[in-house]
mmCIF file of C-alpha atoms and ligand atoms in Angstrom:
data_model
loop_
_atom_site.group_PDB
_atom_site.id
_atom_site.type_symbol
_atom_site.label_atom_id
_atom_site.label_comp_id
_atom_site.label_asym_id
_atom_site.label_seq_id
_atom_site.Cartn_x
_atom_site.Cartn_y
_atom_site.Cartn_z
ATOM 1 C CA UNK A 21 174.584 22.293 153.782
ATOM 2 C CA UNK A 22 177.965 20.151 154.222
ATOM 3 C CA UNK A 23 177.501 16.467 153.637
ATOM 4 C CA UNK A 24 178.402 14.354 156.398
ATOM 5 C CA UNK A 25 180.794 11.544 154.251
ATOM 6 C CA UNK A 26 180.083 7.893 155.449
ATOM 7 C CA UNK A 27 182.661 6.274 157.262
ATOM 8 C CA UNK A 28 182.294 3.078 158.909
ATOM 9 C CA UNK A 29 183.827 4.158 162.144
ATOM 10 C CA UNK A 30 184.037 8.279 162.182
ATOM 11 C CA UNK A 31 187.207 8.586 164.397
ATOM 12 C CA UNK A 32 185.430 11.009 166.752
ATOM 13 C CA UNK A 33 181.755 9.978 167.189
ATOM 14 C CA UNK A 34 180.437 12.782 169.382
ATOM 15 C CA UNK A 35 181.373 15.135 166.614
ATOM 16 C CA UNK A 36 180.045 13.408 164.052
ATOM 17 C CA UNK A 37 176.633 12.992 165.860
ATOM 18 C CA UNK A 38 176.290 16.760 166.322
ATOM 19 C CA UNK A 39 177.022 17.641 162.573
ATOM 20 C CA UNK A 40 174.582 15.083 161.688
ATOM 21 C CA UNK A 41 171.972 16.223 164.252
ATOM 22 C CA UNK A 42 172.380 20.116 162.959
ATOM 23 C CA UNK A 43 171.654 18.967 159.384
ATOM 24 C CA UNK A 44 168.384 16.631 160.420
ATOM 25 C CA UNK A 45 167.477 20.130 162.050
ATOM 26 C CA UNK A 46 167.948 22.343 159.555
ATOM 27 C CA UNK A 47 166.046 19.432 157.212
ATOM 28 C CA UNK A 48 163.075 19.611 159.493
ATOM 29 C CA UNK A 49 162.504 23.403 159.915
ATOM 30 C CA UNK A 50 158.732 23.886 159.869
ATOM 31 C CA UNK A 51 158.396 20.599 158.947
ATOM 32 C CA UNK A 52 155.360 19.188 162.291
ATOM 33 C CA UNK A 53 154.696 15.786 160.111
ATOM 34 C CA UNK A 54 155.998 13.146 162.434
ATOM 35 C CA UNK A 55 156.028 10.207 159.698
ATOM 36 C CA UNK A 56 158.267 12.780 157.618
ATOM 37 C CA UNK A 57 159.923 13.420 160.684
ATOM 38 C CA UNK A 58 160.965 9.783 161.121
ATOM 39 C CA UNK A 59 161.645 9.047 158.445
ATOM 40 C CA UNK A 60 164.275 11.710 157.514
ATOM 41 C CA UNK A 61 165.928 10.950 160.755
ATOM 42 C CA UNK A 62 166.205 7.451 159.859
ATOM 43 C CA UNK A 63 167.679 8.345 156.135
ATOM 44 C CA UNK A 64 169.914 10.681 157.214
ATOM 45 C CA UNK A 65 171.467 8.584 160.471
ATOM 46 C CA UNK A 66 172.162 5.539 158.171
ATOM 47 C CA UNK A 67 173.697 7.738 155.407
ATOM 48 C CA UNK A 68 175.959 9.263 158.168
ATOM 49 C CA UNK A 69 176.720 6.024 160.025
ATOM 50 C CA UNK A 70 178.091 3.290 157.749
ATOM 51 C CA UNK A 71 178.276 0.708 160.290
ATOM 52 C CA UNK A 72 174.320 1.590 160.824
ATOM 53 C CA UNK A 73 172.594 -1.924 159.237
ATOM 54 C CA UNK A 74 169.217 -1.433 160.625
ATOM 55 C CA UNK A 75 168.040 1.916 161.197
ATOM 56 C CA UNK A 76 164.535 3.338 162.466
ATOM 57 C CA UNK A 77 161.290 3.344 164.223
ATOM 58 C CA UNK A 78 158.942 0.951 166.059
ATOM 59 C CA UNK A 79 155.929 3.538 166.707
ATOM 60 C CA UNK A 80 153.667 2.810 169.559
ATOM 61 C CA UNK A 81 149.713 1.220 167.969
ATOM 62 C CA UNK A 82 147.623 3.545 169.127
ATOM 63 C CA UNK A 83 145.030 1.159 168.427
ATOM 64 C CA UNK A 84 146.680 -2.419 170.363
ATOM 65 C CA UNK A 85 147.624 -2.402 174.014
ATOM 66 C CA UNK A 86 151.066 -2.180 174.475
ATOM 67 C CA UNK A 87 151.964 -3.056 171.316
ATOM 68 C CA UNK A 88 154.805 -1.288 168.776
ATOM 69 C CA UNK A 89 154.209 -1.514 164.884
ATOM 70 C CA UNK A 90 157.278 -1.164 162.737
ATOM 71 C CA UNK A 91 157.739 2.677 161.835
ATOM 72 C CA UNK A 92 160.140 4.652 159.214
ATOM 73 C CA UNK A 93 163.197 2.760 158.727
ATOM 74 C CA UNK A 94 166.404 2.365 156.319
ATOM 75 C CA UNK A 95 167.465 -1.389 156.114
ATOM 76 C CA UNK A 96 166.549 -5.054 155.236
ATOM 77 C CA UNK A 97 163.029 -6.312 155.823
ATOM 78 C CA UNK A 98 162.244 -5.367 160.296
ATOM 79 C CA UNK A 99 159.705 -7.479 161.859
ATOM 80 C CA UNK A 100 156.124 -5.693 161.724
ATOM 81 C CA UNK A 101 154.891 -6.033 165.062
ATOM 82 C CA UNK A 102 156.921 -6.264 168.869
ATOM 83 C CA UNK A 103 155.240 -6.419 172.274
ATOM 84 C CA UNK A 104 155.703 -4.519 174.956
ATOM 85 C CA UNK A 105 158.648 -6.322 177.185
ATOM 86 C CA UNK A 106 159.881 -8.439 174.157
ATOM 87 C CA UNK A 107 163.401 -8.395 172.525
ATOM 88 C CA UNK A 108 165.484 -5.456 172.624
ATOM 89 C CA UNK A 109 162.653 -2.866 171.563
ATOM 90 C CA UNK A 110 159.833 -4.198 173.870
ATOM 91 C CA UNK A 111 162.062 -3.598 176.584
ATOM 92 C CA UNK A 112 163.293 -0.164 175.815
ATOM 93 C CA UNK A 113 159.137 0.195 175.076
ATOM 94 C CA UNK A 114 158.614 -1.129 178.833
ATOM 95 C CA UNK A 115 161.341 0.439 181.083
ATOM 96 C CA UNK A 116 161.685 3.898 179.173
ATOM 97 C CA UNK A 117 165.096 3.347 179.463
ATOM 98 C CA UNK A 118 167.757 3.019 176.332
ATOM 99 C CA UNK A 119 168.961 -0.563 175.941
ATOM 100 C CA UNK A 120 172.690 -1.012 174.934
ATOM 101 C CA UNK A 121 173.402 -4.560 173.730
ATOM 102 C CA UNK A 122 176.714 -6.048 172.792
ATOM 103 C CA UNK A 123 175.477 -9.147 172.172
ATOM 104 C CA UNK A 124 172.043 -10.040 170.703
ATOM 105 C CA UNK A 125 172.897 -13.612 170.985
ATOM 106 C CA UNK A 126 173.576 -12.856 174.797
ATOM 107 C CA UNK A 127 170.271 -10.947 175.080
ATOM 108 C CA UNK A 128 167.390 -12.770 176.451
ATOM 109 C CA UNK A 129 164.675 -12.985 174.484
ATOM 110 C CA UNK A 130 166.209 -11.076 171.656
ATOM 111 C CA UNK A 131 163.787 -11.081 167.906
ATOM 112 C CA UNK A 132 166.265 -11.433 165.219
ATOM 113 C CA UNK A 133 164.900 -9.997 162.339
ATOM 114 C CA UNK A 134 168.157 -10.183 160.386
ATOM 115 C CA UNK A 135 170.997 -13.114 161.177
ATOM 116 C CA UNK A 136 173.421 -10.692 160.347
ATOM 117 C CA UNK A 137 172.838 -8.348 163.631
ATOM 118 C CA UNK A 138 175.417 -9.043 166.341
ATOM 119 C CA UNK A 139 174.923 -5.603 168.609
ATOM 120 C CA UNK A 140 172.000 -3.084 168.492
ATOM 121 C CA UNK A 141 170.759 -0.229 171.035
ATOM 122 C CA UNK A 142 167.291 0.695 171.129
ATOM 123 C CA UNK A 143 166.195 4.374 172.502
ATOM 124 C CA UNK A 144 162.694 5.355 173.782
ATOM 125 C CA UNK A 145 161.231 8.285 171.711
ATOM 126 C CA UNK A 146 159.282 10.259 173.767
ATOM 127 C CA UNK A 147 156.959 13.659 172.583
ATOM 128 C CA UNK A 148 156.436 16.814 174.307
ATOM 129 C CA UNK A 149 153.989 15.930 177.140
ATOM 130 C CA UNK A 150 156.710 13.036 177.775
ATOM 131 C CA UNK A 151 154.633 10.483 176.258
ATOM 132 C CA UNK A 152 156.366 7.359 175.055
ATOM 133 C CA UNK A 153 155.625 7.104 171.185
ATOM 134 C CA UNK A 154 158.180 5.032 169.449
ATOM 135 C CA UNK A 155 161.371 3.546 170.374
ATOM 136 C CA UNK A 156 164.289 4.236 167.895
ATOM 137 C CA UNK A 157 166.604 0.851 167.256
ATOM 138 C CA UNK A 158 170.243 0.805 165.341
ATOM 139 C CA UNK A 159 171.519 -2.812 164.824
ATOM 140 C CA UNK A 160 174.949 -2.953 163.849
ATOM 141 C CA UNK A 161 176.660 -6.345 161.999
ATOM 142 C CA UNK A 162 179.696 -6.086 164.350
ATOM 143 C CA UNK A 163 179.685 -6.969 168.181
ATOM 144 C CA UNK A 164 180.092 -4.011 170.843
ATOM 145 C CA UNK A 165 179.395 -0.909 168.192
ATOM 146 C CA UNK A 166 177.472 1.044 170.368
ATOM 147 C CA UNK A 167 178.338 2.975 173.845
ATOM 148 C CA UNK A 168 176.901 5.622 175.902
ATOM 149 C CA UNK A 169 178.416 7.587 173.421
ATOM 150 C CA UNK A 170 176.130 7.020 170.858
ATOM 151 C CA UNK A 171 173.258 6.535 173.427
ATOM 152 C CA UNK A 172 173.718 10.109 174.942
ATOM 153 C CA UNK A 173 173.686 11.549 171.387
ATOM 154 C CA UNK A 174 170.731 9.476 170.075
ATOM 155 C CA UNK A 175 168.742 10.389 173.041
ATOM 156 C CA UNK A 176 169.704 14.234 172.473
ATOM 157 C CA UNK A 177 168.340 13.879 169.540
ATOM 158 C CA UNK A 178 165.150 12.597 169.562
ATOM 159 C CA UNK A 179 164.283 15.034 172.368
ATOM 160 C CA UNK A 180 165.266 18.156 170.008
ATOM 161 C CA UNK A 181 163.629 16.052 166.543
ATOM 162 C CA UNK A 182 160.013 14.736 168.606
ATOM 163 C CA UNK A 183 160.173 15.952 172.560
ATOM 164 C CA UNK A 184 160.659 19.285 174.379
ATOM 165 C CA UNK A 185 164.550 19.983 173.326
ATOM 166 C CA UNK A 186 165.589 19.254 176.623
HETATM 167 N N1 SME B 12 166.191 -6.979 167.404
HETATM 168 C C1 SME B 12 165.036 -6.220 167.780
HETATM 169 C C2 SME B 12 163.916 -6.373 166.789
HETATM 170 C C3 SME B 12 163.910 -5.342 165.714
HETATM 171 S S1 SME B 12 165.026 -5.633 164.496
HETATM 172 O O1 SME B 12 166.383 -5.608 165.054
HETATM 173 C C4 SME B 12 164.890 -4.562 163.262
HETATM 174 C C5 SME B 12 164.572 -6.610 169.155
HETATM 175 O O2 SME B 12 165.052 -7.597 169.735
HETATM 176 O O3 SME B 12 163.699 -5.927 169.674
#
């Protein structure tokens, strides 16, 4: 397996998604645990990304309502506990929908776990049956770092790592 070097802005970022992507893949082969699952995504996303400060999961409880529980993760200390509609991840949780901010400071309601976040984007995780069961969240210490680049490509992925591949 090639090693994906860490650069804090990979010139292209499309291609440096996919080579990362094929790796997790080839990591996960026969591999159904999803905590394992997570939490190899997570490693191997913030070793590939060096602009990636905060990297991982906030799983759904299965045992609160509408409630997400911090998950797998690569960074410093993430809150333990978001509702459904609050900050950044609550509302990915809510609408289903990836969340692309540019700002935290701008973003209403935003949790800041860390000072040092200035941008983040937050993409719902969904499995098979197209169940909602995590969101994924990347907080970045620079303003603006993500785009729908890196939303089409983190959303590509978590269908192939935890939904149907499509
Ligand atoms: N900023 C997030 C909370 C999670 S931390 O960034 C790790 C939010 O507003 O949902």
């Amino acid at each position: 397996m090639s090693y994906v070097a860490r650069q804090d802005r990979p010139a292209d970022k499309a291609s440096a998604y996919l080579e990362v992507e094929s790796e997790i893949l080839a990591v996960l082969d026969g591999e159904p645990n999803r905590v394992a699952r997570m939490a190899t995504v997570a490693s191997m996303l913030a070793d590939a990304f060096g602009d990636y400060f905060w990297t991982g999961f906030y799983v759904v409880d299965p045992d609160r309502n509408r409630e997400l529980v911090v998950g797998p993760y690569q960074g410093t200390l993430g809150c333990l506990r978001i509702a459904f509609g609050r900050g950044v991840c609550g509302t990915a949780a809510e609408s289903r929908q990836t969340q692309i901010v540019e700002d935290v400071h701008a973003f209403p309601g935003h949790i800041a776990c860390d000072g040092r976040s200035e941008s983040e984007i937050v993409v719902p995780v969904f499995d098979a049956a197209g169940d909602l069961i995590a969101v994924f969240d990347v907080d970045a210490t620079t303003q603006a770092a993500f785009d729908t680049v890196d939303a089409q490509a983190l959303e590509r992925l978590m269908a192939k790592v935890f939904g149907d591949g499509a």
